[in-house]
Amino acid sequence: MWQKAAGALYRAELSHQMKKIGFEIEQDGESFRLTIIPEQACHNFSKRAQTINERLKECSATTSASRIGNSIKITTRAAKQNIERDTLLQNWRSELSSYGLNNETLEKHLSAKCKSSETKTAFEVPEIITSLTDKTAIFRKQDLYRSIAERAQWNGEPAAVVNQLAKSILTDEELVSLGTDNKHNQLFSTKQMLRLEKEVFEIAQSLTKKHNHSLQKDIVNEAISSHEKACGYTLSKEQREGLLYVCCEGDFSILQGSAGAGKSSAMAVLNSAYLKQGLSVIGTAIAKKAADNLTGESGINSYTVAKLLSDSERGRNHFSKADVLVVDEAGQLGTKQLNKLLHLAQEHNAKVILVGEDKQLDAIELGGCLRFLTQKLNCSRIEKIKRQRESWARTAVMQLRDGQASKALSTFEAKGLLNFSESSEDTQKQVINAWKSYHSDNPNKSSLVLAQRWKDVDQLSTQMRTILQSQGKVGKEEVEVDCIASEHRCKQRFAVGDRIKMCKNDYRLSVSNGSMGQITTISKINDDIVFTVRLDSGRTVSISSNSYKNDEGRLPMVLATP
């Protein structure tokens, strides 16, 4: 339970001692590295880690922090042997010299660093406390130690300072002790978080009592009938009841529904019903792709939560022309963001409808209030799955949703949809063969291959792309670019015909994180590479590697081999 915190504390002391000697330190993810050491040298000296990773791959395990990983660490550990230390040190010196690392270069590096000019970076206590509630409203004692220790290692502060600061923060009046969990971890929150949660409930409760935007039942029923005639699609009883509830009750309501239960169809009817009454609806979601899907499937003009809030701060008020706000995938919405949205809705006399599923992922930001509000206030639910046509498939989806994974997997295995291999290499071969066969039999249909680790994604993409090149569907003249997807840094080779995925929102180009398309041309202009991409939406955009990039200058675009 304290493993990561203890590791961070150890690295903080190590970083302090290395900086004290004169080494230059820089951040390396959650750890640190010495700037003088080349990355290739680090890789080649990590032979033990390489051995463990190879065995993990053979077992199709994803991390060494697991039961399989612990077993591999033990079984791959060589027995202790007598070592000729002089010989070992000589071998190390010889290998390091090949990277330009010797006594002379080290002395030059250390002498160039003036120890007297060493500066201490002050810890901002409010910043540390706020960071602990960036992801979840509740944090553990060890999370505090880890957060401080990670900051300490990047500026060379010793472990003693980490301990001292952690003890000080634990007595800070802003912290609220919440007792312990079932694993005896001490839990904390902040007074600010409790204030925000209280405000969220009070505003939601206040809006619930208002009926400024309630529709008559006959208006909603008429919209349902019109939608069914136009689409040839009959809404379920649950969908009808859900629509009547969110449209006809107070100015705050919640519609919960399982994935595939038809929430999108219900939102299309909702939008139609309000439009017929001269009322406008806008939508929002955490992810740009989710907001785009809401627009495409329901006709509700939608934005990301971040854009809605940032535009409001800059004086561009989307609520000035909106009567109803639909918050899609509300189970992923954080308390801070929901608090701001509700304040805006209250200020501009707008109705708020939360649409989501509290059985899905926890909130990205703060753990979310959907489950809490659902327990305190009324809500309507759509449970019956409509996306899957076969009854067994609908049952399996509900089993996965309800935590009965073993039952669902048994069903998939009985249907011949679950396959096992002896190794990850064999698994990749089966996946590639299945993909190739499907594309051969269904040339006009799309498909999707998923893998958990980026390493597997890269290997699968390379193999699939080689097949497409041999078929003449992807060009063989390539350009190599430094790319990034989320936190994954990599080099990607692109050619005409490649399908790609955008990994960063760019409102100038009107592309979002997740936008897909196909490269039609590639041009090199001095140090710039320009891609012409025909998006799946039908638009064509020009992507410049010099303008569409992250802070490191990397292109936020990766292959999305079909």
mmCIF file of C-alpha atoms in Angstrom, residues 278-562:
data_model
loop_
_atom_site.group_PDB
_atom_site.id
_atom_site.type_symbol
_atom_site.label_atom_id
_atom_site.label_comp_id
_atom_site.label_asym_id
_atom_site.label_seq_id
_atom_site.Cartn_x
_atom_site.Cartn_y
_atom_site.Cartn_z
ATOM 1 C CA GLY A 278 -39.290 27.312 -29.252
ATOM 2 C CA LEU A 279 -36.688 26.302 -26.658
ATOM 3 C CA SER A 280 -33.046 25.643 -27.520
ATOM 4 C CA VAL A 281 -30.861 22.790 -26.223
ATOM 5 C CA ILE A 282 -27.073 22.653 -25.979
ATOM 6 C CA GLY A 283 -24.975 19.684 -24.916
ATOM 7 C CA THR A 284 -21.656 19.062 -23.259
ATOM 8 C CA ALA A 285 -19.348 16.156 -22.403
ATOM 9 C CA ILE A 286 -15.845 15.705 -21.016
ATOM 10 C CA ALA A 287 -14.388 14.270 -24.245
ATOM 11 C CA LYS A 288 -14.556 16.069 -27.577
ATOM 12 C CA LYS A 289 -15.486 12.853 -29.342
ATOM 13 C CA ALA A 290 -18.390 12.292 -26.933
ATOM 14 C CA ALA A 291 -19.588 15.857 -27.567
ATOM 15 C CA ASP A 292 -19.310 15.310 -31.333
ATOM 16 C CA ASN A 293 -21.249 12.036 -31.039
ATOM 17 C CA LEU A 294 -24.002 13.796 -29.099
ATOM 18 C CA THR A 295 -24.257 16.382 -31.875
ATOM 19 C CA GLY A 296 -24.246 13.776 -34.635
ATOM 20 C CA GLU A 297 -26.703 11.354 -33.041
ATOM 21 C CA SER A 298 -29.190 13.757 -31.480
ATOM 22 C CA GLY A 299 -28.773 17.046 -33.363
ATOM 23 C CA ILE A 300 -27.942 18.860 -30.112
ATOM 24 C CA ASN A 301 -25.201 21.444 -30.661
ATOM 25 C CA SER A 302 -22.538 20.279 -28.189
ATOM 26 C CA TYR A 303 -19.198 21.365 -26.750
ATOM 27 C CA THR A 304 -16.617 19.936 -24.402
ATOM 28 C CA VAL A 305 -17.041 20.927 -20.765
ATOM 29 C CA ALA A 306 -13.629 22.623 -20.890
ATOM 30 C CA LYS A 307 -14.631 24.774 -23.868
ATOM 31 C CA LEU A 308 -18.006 25.665 -22.385
ATOM 32 C CA LEU A 309 -16.374 26.838 -19.160
ATOM 33 C CA SER A 310 -13.370 28.562 -20.741
ATOM 34 C CA ASP A 311 -15.606 30.414 -23.217
ATOM 35 C CA SER A 312 -17.730 31.586 -20.293
ATOM 36 C CA GLU A 313 -14.633 32.895 -18.493
ATOM 37 C CA ARG A 314 -13.643 34.804 -21.645
ATOM 38 C CA GLY A 315 -17.068 36.390 -21.917
ATOM 39 C CA ARG A 316 -18.508 34.142 -24.631
ATOM 40 C CA ASN A 317 -21.695 32.897 -23.047
ATOM 41 C CA HIS A 318 -23.313 29.865 -24.704
ATOM 42 C CA PHE A 319 -26.119 29.971 -22.126
ATOM 43 C CA SER A 320 -27.417 33.281 -23.459
ATOM 44 C CA LYS A 321 -29.161 31.366 -26.268
ATOM 45 C CA ALA A 322 -29.795 28.094 -24.459
ATOM 46 C CA ASP A 323 -32.729 27.001 -22.329
ATOM 47 C CA VAL A 324 -31.645 23.428 -21.632
ATOM 48 C CA LEU A 325 -28.204 21.926 -20.993
ATOM 49 C CA VAL A 326 -27.722 18.182 -21.582
ATOM 50 C CA VAL A 327 -24.604 16.814 -19.877
ATOM 51 C CA ASP A 328 -23.709 13.523 -21.586
ATOM 52 C CA GLU A 329 -21.577 10.823 -19.943
ATOM 53 C CA ALA A 330 -22.177 12.664 -16.668
ATOM 54 C CA GLY A 331 -20.628 9.813 -14.673
ATOM 55 C CA GLN A 332 -17.241 11.109 -15.834
ATOM 56 C CA LEU A 333 -17.915 14.687 -14.772
ATOM 57 C CA GLY A 334 -15.929 16.017 -11.825
ATOM 58 C CA THR A 335 -17.369 17.860 -8.857
ATOM 59 C CA LYS A 336 -15.519 21.092 -9.646
ATOM 60 C CA GLN A 337 -16.750 21.141 -13.226
ATOM 61 C CA LEU A 338 -20.322 20.220 -12.346
ATOM 62 C CA ASN A 339 -20.315 22.943 -9.714
ATOM 63 C CA LYS A 340 -19.350 25.540 -12.328
ATOM 64 C CA LEU A 341 -21.912 24.268 -14.838
ATOM 65 C CA LEU A 342 -24.712 24.379 -12.282
ATOM 66 C CA HIS A 343 -23.768 27.915 -11.244
ATOM 67 C CA LEU A 344 -23.942 29.000 -14.898
ATOM 68 C CA ALA A 345 -27.276 27.256 -15.413
ATOM 69 C CA GLN A 346 -28.709 28.846 -12.289
ATOM 70 C CA GLU A 347 -27.427 32.276 -13.288
ATOM 71 C CA HIS A 348 -28.940 32.048 -16.772
ATOM 72 C CA ASN A 349 -32.155 30.258 -15.806
ATOM 73 C CA ALA A 350 -31.389 27.052 -17.732
ATOM 74 C CA LYS A 351 -32.579 23.506 -17.118
ATOM 75 C CA VAL A 352 -29.902 20.838 -16.562
ATOM 76 C CA ILE A 353 -30.265 17.194 -17.579
ATOM 77 C CA LEU A 354 -27.536 14.738 -16.568
ATOM 78 C CA VAL A 355 -27.306 11.690 -18.825
ATOM 79 C CA GLY A 356 -24.985 8.833 -17.951
ATOM 80 C CA GLU A 357 -24.347 5.631 -16.062
ATOM 81 C CA ASP A 358 -22.915 5.530 -12.555
ATOM 82 C CA LYS A 359 -21.916 1.879 -13.041
ATOM 83 C CA GLN A 360 -19.373 2.857 -15.672
ATOM 84 C CA LEU A 361 -16.002 4.564 -15.177
ATOM 85 C CA ASP A 362 -15.467 6.858 -12.227
ATOM 86 C CA ALA A 363 -15.076 10.543 -12.965
ATOM 87 C CA ILE A 364 -11.857 11.586 -14.685
ATOM 88 C CA GLU A 365 -11.424 14.595 -12.431
ATOM 89 C CA LEU A 366 -12.920 14.146 -9.000
ATOM 90 C CA GLY A 367 -14.921 10.959 -8.653
ATOM 91 C CA GLY A 368 -18.081 12.708 -9.769
ATOM 92 C CA CYS A 369 -21.416 13.422 -8.142
ATOM 93 C CA LEU A 370 -23.719 11.396 -10.401
ATOM 94 C CA ARG A 371 -24.084 8.491 -7.998
ATOM 95 C CA PHE A 372 -24.477 10.819 -5.007
ATOM 96 C CA LEU A 373 -27.117 12.992 -6.714
ATOM 97 C CA THR A 374 -28.947 9.906 -7.964
ATOM 98 C CA GLN A 375 -29.205 8.624 -4.404
ATOM 99 C CA LYS A 376 -30.413 11.975 -3.050
ATOM 100 C CA LEU A 377 -32.705 13.040 -5.900
ATOM 101 C CA ASN A 378 -35.044 11.175 -8.218
ATOM 102 C CA CYS A 379 -33.836 9.802 -11.532
ATOM 103 C CA SER A 380 -35.119 7.668 -14.395
ATOM 104 C CA ARG A 381 -33.319 4.600 -15.719
ATOM 105 C CA ILE A 382 -33.136 2.847 -19.086
ATOM 106 C CA GLU A 383 -31.850 -0.666 -18.433
ATOM 107 C CA LYS A 384 -32.885 -2.791 -21.405
ATOM 108 C CA ILE A 385 -30.064 -3.149 -23.924
ATOM 109 C CA LYS A 386 -31.112 -2.445 -27.518
ATOM 110 C CA ARG A 387 -27.751 -2.195 -29.312
ATOM 111 C CA GLN A 388 -27.114 -5.968 -29.218
ATOM 112 C CA ARG A 389 -29.669 -7.864 -31.279
ATOM 113 C CA GLU A 390 -29.293 -11.346 -29.784
ATOM 114 C CA SER A 391 -30.673 -11.931 -26.302
ATOM 115 C CA TRP A 392 -27.513 -13.770 -25.160
ATOM 116 C CA ALA A 393 -25.373 -10.772 -26.191
ATOM 117 C CA ARG A 394 -27.612 -8.367 -24.287
ATOM 118 C CA THR A 395 -27.358 -10.590 -21.206
ATOM 119 C CA ALA A 396 -23.555 -10.747 -21.496
ATOM 120 C CA VAL A 397 -23.278 -6.961 -21.722
ATOM 121 C CA MET A 398 -25.413 -6.555 -18.610
ATOM 122 C CA GLN A 399 -23.284 -9.152 -16.800
ATOM 123 C CA LEU A 400 -20.120 -7.221 -17.636
ATOM 124 C CA ARG A 401 -21.782 -4.015 -16.467
ATOM 125 C CA ASP A 402 -22.835 -5.602 -13.165
ATOM 126 C CA GLY A 403 -19.430 -7.121 -12.358
ATOM 127 C CA GLN A 404 -20.266 -10.684 -13.411
ATOM 128 C CA ALA A 405 -17.385 -10.913 -15.867
ATOM 129 C CA SER A 406 -16.816 -14.676 -15.466
ATOM 130 C CA LYS A 407 -20.377 -15.449 -16.590
ATOM 131 C CA ALA A 408 -20.066 -13.173 -19.617
ATOM 132 C CA LEU A 409 -16.697 -14.637 -20.602
ATOM 133 C CA SER A 410 -18.092 -18.170 -20.297
ATOM 134 C CA THR A 411 -20.848 -17.187 -22.735
ATOM 135 C CA PHE A 412 -18.338 -15.691 -25.182
ATOM 136 C CA GLU A 413 -16.242 -18.859 -24.988
ATOM 137 C CA ALA A 414 -19.278 -21.056 -25.638
ATOM 138 C CA LYS A 415 -20.076 -18.930 -28.710
ATOM 139 C CA GLY A 416 -16.522 -19.333 -30.008
ATOM 140 C CA LEU A 417 -15.730 -15.657 -29.441
ATOM 141 C CA LEU A 418 -13.008 -16.110 -26.809
ATOM 142 C CA ASN A 419 -9.622 -17.419 -27.915
ATOM 143 C CA PHE A 420 -6.424 -18.239 -26.042
ATOM 144 C CA SER A 421 -2.827 -18.607 -27.222
ATOM 145 C CA GLU A 422 0.387 -19.927 -25.730
ATOM 146 C CA SER A 423 2.221 -16.619 -26.064
ATOM 147 C CA SER A 424 1.729 -12.999 -27.093
ATOM 148 C CA GLU A 425 3.413 -13.748 -30.445
ATOM 149 C CA ASP A 426 0.841 -16.460 -31.173
ATOM 150 C CA THR A 427 -1.930 -14.110 -30.081
ATOM 151 C CA GLN A 428 -0.691 -11.445 -32.512
ATOM 152 C CA LYS A 429 -0.594 -14.000 -35.341
ATOM 153 C CA GLN A 430 -4.190 -15.039 -34.632
ATOM 154 C CA VAL A 431 -5.324 -11.405 -34.503
ATOM 155 C CA ILE A 432 -3.566 -10.542 -37.783
ATOM 156 C CA ASN A 433 -4.956 -13.619 -39.534
ATOM 157 C CA ALA A 434 -8.486 -12.889 -38.296
ATOM 158 C CA TRP A 435 -8.186 -9.241 -39.387
ATOM 159 C CA LYS A 436 -6.836 -10.194 -42.816
ATOM 160 C CA SER A 437 -9.569 -12.784 -43.346
ATOM 161 C CA TYR A 438 -12.315 -10.364 -42.277
ATOM 162 C CA HIS A 439 -11.063 -7.645 -44.621
ATOM 163 C CA SER A 440 -10.868 -10.093 -47.478
ATOM 164 C CA ASP A 441 -14.465 -11.227 -46.925
ATOM 165 C CA ASN A 442 -15.806 -7.739 -46.075
ATOM 166 C CA PRO A 443 -13.844 -5.211 -48.173
ATOM 167 C CA ASN A 444 -16.369 -2.414 -47.610
ATOM 168 C CA LYS A 445 -16.683 -2.804 -43.854
ATOM 169 C CA SER A 446 -14.533 -1.276 -41.137
ATOM 170 C CA SER A 447 -12.951 -3.180 -38.247
ATOM 171 C CA LEU A 448 -11.154 -2.425 -35.030
ATOM 172 C CA VAL A 449 -8.183 -4.173 -33.410
ATOM 173 C CA LEU A 450 -7.458 -3.311 -29.764
ATOM 174 C CA ALA A 451 -4.405 -4.001 -27.599
ATOM 175 C CA GLN A 452 -3.656 -2.984 -24.033
ATOM 176 C CA ARG A 453 0.014 -2.035 -24.364
ATOM 177 C CA TRP A 454 1.466 0.505 -26.770
ATOM 178 C CA LYS A 455 4.235 -1.943 -27.638
ATOM 179 C CA ASP A 456 1.651 -4.429 -28.912
ATOM 180 C CA VAL A 457 -0.253 -1.662 -30.702
ATOM 181 C CA ASP A 458 2.914 -0.657 -32.556
ATOM 182 C CA GLN A 459 3.756 -4.242 -33.498
ATOM 183 C CA LEU A 460 0.240 -5.031 -34.711
ATOM 184 C CA SER A 461 0.034 -1.778 -36.680
ATOM 185 C CA THR A 462 3.373 -2.494 -38.364
ATOM 186 C CA GLN A 463 2.290 -5.986 -39.448
ATOM 187 C CA MET A 464 -1.118 -4.836 -40.695
ATOM 188 C CA ARG A 465 0.404 -1.892 -42.508
ATOM 189 C CA THR A 466 2.939 -4.151 -44.268
ATOM 190 C CA ILE A 467 0.031 -6.225 -45.605
ATOM 191 C CA LEU A 468 -1.765 -3.090 -46.827
ATOM 192 C CA GLN A 469 1.425 -1.895 -48.545
ATOM 193 C CA SER A 470 1.809 -5.248 -50.313
ATOM 194 C CA GLN A 471 -1.788 -4.846 -51.533
ATOM 195 C CA GLY A 472 -1.053 -1.343 -52.845
ATOM 196 C CA LYS A 473 -3.499 0.303 -50.430
ATOM 197 C CA VAL A 474 -0.747 2.199 -48.597
ATOM 198 C CA GLY A 475 2.214 3.839 -50.296
ATOM 199 C CA LYS A 476 5.779 2.713 -49.717
ATOM 200 C CA GLU A 477 7.302 6.208 -49.753
ATOM 201 C CA GLU A 478 7.310 7.188 -46.073
ATOM 202 C CA VAL A 479 8.160 10.058 -43.751
ATOM 203 C CA GLU A 480 9.167 9.495 -40.135
ATOM 204 C CA VAL A 481 7.932 11.913 -37.481
ATOM 205 C CA ASP A 482 8.272 12.244 -33.699
ATOM 206 C CA CYS A 483 4.719 11.732 -32.437
ATOM 207 C CA ILE A 484 2.785 11.593 -29.186
ATOM 208 C CA ALA A 485 -0.513 10.016 -28.143
ATOM 209 C CA SER A 486 -1.525 10.763 -24.579
ATOM 210 C CA GLU A 487 1.789 10.207 -22.743
ATOM 211 C CA HIS A 488 3.143 7.723 -25.313
ATOM 212 C CA ARG A 489 6.109 9.165 -27.212
ATOM 213 C CA CYS A 490 7.088 7.367 -30.387
ATOM 214 C CA LYS A 491 8.332 7.634 -33.941
ATOM 215 C CA GLN A 492 5.701 6.969 -36.598
ATOM 216 C CA ARG A 493 6.117 6.391 -40.319
ATOM 217 C CA PHE A 494 3.381 7.815 -42.518
ATOM 218 C CA ALA A 495 2.594 7.258 -46.189
ATOM 219 C CA VAL A 496 -0.218 8.133 -48.574
ATOM 220 C CA GLY A 497 -3.163 5.828 -47.884
ATOM 221 C CA ASP A 498 -2.488 5.480 -44.156
ATOM 222 C CA ARG A 499 -5.420 5.868 -41.812
ATOM 223 C CA ILE A 500 -4.559 8.154 -38.905
ATOM 224 C CA LYS A 501 -6.021 9.347 -35.634
ATOM 225 C CA MET A 502 -5.715 12.880 -34.255
ATOM 226 C CA CYS A 503 -4.699 12.968 -30.590
ATOM 227 C CA LYS A 504 -5.195 16.643 -29.762
ATOM 228 C CA ASN A 505 -8.112 19.061 -30.021
ATOM 229 C CA ASP A 506 -7.502 21.915 -32.439
ATOM 230 C CA TYR A 507 -10.434 24.258 -32.938
ATOM 231 C CA ARG A 508 -8.683 26.107 -35.777
ATOM 232 C CA LEU A 509 -8.686 22.905 -37.805
ATOM 233 C CA SER A 510 -11.984 21.745 -36.304
ATOM 234 C CA VAL A 511 -10.393 18.409 -35.362
ATOM 235 C CA SER A 512 -10.653 16.717 -31.995
ATOM 236 C CA ASN A 513 -8.808 14.119 -30.007
ATOM 237 C CA GLY A 514 -10.047 10.954 -31.694
ATOM 238 C CA SER A 515 -10.825 12.361 -35.152
ATOM 239 C CA MET A 516 -10.001 9.761 -37.807
ATOM 240 C CA GLY A 517 -9.074 10.123 -41.452
ATOM 241 C CA GLN A 518 -6.903 8.993 -44.356
ATOM 242 C CA ILE A 519 -3.766 10.654 -45.702
ATOM 243 C CA THR A 520 -4.187 11.679 -49.360
ATOM 244 C CA THR A 521 -0.944 13.633 -49.895
ATOM 245 C CA ILE A 522 2.293 14.333 -48.003
ATOM 246 C CA SER A 523 4.505 17.341 -48.788
ATOM 247 C CA LYS A 524 7.876 18.373 -47.361
ATOM 248 C CA ILE A 525 8.389 22.143 -47.231
ATOM 249 C CA ASN A 526 11.786 23.012 -45.724
ATOM 250 C CA ASP A 527 11.602 21.684 -42.144
ATOM 251 C CA ASP A 528 7.822 21.289 -42.253
ATOM 252 C CA ILE A 529 5.792 18.233 -43.222
ATOM 253 C CA VAL A 530 2.249 18.887 -44.444
ATOM 254 C CA PHE A 531 -0.335 16.102 -44.530
ATOM 255 C CA THR A 532 -3.568 16.396 -46.465
ATOM 256 C CA VAL A 533 -6.108 14.295 -44.589
ATOM 257 C CA ARG A 534 -9.618 13.356 -45.668
ATOM 258 C CA LEU A 535 -11.516 13.006 -42.395
ATOM 259 C CA ASP A 536 -14.217 10.409 -41.859
ATOM 260 C CA SER A 537 -16.654 13.309 -41.553
ATOM 261 C CA GLY A 538 -16.013 14.084 -45.237
ATOM 262 C CA ARG A 539 -13.962 17.247 -44.690
ATOM 263 C CA THR A 540 -10.385 17.597 -45.908
ATOM 264 C CA VAL A 541 -7.836 19.309 -43.666
ATOM 265 C CA SER A 542 -4.184 20.272 -44.022
ATOM 266 C CA ILE A 543 -2.052 19.193 -41.047
ATOM 267 C CA SER A 544 1.297 20.962 -40.614
ATOM 268 C CA SER A 545 3.829 19.334 -38.303
ATOM 269 C CA ASN A 546 5.084 22.836 -37.414
ATOM 270 C CA SER A 547 1.706 24.110 -36.229
ATOM 271 C CA TYR A 548 -0.241 21.024 -35.123
ATOM 272 C CA LYS A 549 2.086 19.956 -32.295
ATOM 273 C CA ASN A 550 2.359 19.671 -28.529
ATOM 274 C CA ASP A 551 4.641 21.657 -26.207
ATOM 275 C CA GLU A 552 7.552 19.342 -27.010
ATOM 276 C CA GLY A 553 7.132 19.885 -30.730
ATOM 277 C CA ARG A 554 5.768 16.380 -31.298
ATOM 278 C CA LEU A 555 2.985 15.663 -33.776
ATOM 279 C CA PRO A 556 -0.148 14.494 -31.874
ATOM 280 C CA MET A 557 -1.117 12.036 -34.607
ATOM 281 C CA VAL A 558 -0.711 8.260 -34.835
ATOM 282 C CA LEU A 559 -1.479 5.461 -37.232
ATOM 283 C CA ALA A 560 -4.945 3.964 -37.051
ATOM 284 C CA THR A 561 -4.489 0.997 -39.350
ATOM 285 C CA PRO A 562 -7.924 -0.344 -40.370
#
